[in-house]
XYZ file of C-alpha atoms in Angstrom:
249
model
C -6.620 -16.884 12.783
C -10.355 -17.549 12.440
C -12.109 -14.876 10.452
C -8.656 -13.347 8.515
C -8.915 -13.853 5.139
C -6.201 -13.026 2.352
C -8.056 -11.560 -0.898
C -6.364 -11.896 -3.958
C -6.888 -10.529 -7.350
C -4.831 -12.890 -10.389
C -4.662 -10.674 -13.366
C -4.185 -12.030 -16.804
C -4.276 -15.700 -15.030
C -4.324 -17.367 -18.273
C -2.429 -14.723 -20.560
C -0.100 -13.323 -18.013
C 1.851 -16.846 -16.841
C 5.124 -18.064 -17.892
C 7.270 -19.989 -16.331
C 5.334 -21.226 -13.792
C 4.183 -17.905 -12.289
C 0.585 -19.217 -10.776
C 2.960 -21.106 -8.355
C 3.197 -17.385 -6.931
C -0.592 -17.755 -6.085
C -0.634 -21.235 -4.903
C 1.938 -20.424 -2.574
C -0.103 -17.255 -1.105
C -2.734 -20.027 -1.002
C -0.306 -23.065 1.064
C 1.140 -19.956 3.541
C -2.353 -18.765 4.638
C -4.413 -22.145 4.263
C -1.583 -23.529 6.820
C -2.190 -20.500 9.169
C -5.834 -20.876 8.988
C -5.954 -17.785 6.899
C -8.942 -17.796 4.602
C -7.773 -17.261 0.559
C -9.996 -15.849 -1.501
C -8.915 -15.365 -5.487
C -10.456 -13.290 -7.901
C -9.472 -14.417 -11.695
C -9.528 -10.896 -13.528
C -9.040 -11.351 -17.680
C -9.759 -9.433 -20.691
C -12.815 -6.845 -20.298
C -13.065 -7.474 -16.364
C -12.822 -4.423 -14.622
C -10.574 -4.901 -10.981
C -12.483 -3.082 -7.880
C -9.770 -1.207 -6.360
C -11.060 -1.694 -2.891
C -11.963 -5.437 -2.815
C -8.787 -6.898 -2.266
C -5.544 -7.122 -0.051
C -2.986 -8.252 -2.783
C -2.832 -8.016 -6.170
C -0.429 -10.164 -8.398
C 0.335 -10.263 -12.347
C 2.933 -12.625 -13.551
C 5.519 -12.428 -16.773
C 5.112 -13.276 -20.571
C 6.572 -12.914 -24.108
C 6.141 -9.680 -26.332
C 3.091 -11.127 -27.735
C 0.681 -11.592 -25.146
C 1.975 -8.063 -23.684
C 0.932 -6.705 -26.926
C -2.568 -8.192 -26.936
C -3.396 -7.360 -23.186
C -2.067 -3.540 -23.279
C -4.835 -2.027 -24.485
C -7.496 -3.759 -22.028
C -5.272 -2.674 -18.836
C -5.089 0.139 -20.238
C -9.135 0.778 -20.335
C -10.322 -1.418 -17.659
C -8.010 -2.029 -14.939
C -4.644 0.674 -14.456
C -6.733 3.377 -12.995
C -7.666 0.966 -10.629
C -4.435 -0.736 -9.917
C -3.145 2.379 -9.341
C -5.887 3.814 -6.712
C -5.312 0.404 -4.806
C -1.888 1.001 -4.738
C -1.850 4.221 -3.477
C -4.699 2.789 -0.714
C -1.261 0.573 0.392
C -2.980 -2.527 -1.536
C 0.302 -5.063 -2.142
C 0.934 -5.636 -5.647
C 3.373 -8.330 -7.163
C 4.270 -7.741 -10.855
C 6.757 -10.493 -12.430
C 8.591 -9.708 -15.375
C 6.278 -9.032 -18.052
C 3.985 -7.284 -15.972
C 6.861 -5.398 -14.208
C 7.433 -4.255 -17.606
C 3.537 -3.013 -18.625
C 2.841 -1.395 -14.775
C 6.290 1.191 -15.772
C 5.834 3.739 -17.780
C 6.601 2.422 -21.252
C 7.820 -0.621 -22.517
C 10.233 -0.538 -26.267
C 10.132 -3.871 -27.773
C 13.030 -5.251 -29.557
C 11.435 -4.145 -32.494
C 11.174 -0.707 -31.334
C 7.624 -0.094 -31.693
C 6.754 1.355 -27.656
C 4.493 -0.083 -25.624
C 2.650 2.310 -23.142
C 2.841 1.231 -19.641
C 0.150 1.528 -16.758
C 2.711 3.879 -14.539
C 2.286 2.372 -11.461
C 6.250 2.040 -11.243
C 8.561 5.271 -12.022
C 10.222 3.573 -14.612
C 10.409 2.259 -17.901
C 11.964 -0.603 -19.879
C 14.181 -0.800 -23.585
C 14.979 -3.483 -25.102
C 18.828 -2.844 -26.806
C 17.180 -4.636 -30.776
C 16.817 -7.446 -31.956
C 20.175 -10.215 -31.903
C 21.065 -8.358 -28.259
C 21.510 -11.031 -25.353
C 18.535 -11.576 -23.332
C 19.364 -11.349 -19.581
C 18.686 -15.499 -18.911
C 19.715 -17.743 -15.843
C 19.647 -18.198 -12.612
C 19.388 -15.509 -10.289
C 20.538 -14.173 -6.261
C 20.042 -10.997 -5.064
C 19.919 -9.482 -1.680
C 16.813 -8.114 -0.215
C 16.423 -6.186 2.983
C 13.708 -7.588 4.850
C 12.149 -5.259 8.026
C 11.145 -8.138 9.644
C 14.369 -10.537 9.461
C 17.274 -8.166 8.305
C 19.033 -9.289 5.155
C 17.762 -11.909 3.475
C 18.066 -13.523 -0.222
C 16.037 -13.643 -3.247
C 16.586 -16.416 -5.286
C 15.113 -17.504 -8.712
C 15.369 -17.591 -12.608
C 15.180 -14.498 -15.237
C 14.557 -14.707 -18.958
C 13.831 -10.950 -20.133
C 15.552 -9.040 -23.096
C 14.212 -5.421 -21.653
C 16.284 -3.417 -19.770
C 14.741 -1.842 -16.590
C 15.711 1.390 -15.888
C 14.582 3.427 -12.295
C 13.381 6.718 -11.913
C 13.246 8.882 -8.447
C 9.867 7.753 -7.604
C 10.787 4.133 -6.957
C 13.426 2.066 -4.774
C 15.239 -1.058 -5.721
C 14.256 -4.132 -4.245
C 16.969 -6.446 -4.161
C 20.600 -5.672 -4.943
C 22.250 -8.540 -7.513
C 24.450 -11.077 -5.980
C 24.795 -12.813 -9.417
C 22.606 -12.380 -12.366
C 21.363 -9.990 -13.956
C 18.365 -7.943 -12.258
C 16.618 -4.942 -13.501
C 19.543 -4.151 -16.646
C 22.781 -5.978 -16.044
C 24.659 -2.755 -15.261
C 23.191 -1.211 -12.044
C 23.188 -4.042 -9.740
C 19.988 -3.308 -9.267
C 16.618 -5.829 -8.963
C 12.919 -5.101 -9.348
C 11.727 -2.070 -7.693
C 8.900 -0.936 -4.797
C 6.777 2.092 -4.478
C 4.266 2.478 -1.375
C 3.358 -1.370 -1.221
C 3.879 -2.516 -4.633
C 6.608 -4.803 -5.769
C 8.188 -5.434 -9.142
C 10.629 -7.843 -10.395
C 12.262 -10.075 -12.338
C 12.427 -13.179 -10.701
C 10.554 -16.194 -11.869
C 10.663 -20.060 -10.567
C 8.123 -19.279 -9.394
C 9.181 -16.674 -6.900
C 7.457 -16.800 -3.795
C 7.757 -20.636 -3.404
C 11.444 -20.542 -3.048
C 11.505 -17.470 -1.546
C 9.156 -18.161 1.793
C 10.375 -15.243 3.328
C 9.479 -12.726 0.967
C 5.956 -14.499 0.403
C 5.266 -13.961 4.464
C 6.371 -10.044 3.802
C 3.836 -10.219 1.371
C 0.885 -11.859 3.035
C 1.313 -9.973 6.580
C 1.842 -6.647 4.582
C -1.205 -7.254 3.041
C -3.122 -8.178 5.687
C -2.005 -5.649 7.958
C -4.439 -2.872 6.267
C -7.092 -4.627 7.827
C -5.303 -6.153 10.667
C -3.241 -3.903 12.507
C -1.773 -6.376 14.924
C -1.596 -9.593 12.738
C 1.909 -11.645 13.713
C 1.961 -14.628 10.986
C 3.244 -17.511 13.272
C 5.606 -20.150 11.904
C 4.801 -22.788 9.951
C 6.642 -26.117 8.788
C 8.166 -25.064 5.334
C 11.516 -27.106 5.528
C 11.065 -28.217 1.787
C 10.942 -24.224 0.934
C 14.009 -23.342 2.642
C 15.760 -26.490 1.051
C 14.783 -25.660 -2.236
C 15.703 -22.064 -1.234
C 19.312 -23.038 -0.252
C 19.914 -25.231 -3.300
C 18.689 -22.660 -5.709
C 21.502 -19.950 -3.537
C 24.568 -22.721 -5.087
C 22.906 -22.701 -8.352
C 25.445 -21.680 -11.248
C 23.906 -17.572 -12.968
């Protein structure tokens, strides 16, 4: 695939990235580098403004209350409006956890002091106060892939806000065991136009190769019309895949 080249925009790379969640991007990185996809990655922190046209994918990953706190205000100013035109130019955007949180419409920490979210996702998060269970373990839900018909999602979650959907967004995975978006709906993440939010950590798109391929040729296909993403040798992803399925929640 001479000439195709993935362009990716990491925001928060170095505040934004628990649990592993820059595996997300060196994934992207393995699935296109092994297709002969080109990968370029933009690094976007604190006071860098994101160019809503000069990318394919965009992905944020997860962290604690704190960090959320102290990056707010600069999506806020220099980056939402942006997010938000790409995604509504069919840009893909991955938002784990934390971020998933900040790109809804408000986020209540256990404290109860309220975040306000980017509203990229019809939806906001609560968390029930402090000494309430945090949704934590292991995690299988089922996602309906266009490509390959039902398929699983597999990974870990560690988040004491509760997710709750409005009209304007679909879920993206129903909950096989775990947790997902509030422990009561059965419901996981959620998707408007070409952007995807969740829950799932592990990292995510490692163990989940499917998903990561949705992804890439999604994002690719703005530019490509007619890209097919041939096969490529990822035994070790489906194996970790299928041992992570018989994990205990």
């Amino acid at each position: 695939m001479s000439g195709i080249t993935l362009r990716v925009a990491h925001l928060y790379p170095r505040l934004m990235n628990i649990y592993g969640d820059r595996g997300n991007i060196m994934a992207l990185r393995h699935r296109c580098e092994a297709r002969g996809i080109g990968f370029d990655l933009t690094d976007l922190g604190p006071g860098d403004r994101l160019d809503a046209a000069a990318h394919d994918l965009i992905f944020a990953g997860g962290a604690q209350d704190r960090e959320q706190r102290g990056v707010v205000d600069d999506l806020l100013a220099t980056k939402a409006d942006a997010v938000r035109e790409a995604v509504e130019r069919d840009v893909v955007l991955l938002a784990v956890c934390g971020a998933y949180q900040l790109f809804g419409r408000s986020y209540r920490e256990a404290s109860g002091a309220e975040l306000p979210g980017a509203g990229i996702f019809d939806l906001y998060t609560a968390h029930p106060g402090e000494g309430a269970k945090r949704c934590i373990g292991n995690i299988v839900c089922e996602w309906q892939s266009s490509a390959a018909g039902m398929q699983t999602i597999v990974g870990f979650e560690n988040h004491g806000g509760r997710t709750h959907l409005g009209e304007g967004v679909r879920t993206l995975a129903r909950v096989r065991s775990g947790h997902g978006n509030n422990g009561r709906d059965g419901t996981e993440g959620a998707i408007y136009r070409n952007a995807f939010g969740t829950y799932v950590h592990g990292s995510l798109l490692p163990k989940n190769p499917a998903f990561a391929d949705h992804l890439i040729a999604t994002a690719l296909r703005r530019r490509h019309a007619d890209i097919e993403l041939r096969p490529i040798d990822d035994r070790a992803e489906q194996r970790a895949h299928a041992a992570a399925l018989k994990l205990r929640p």
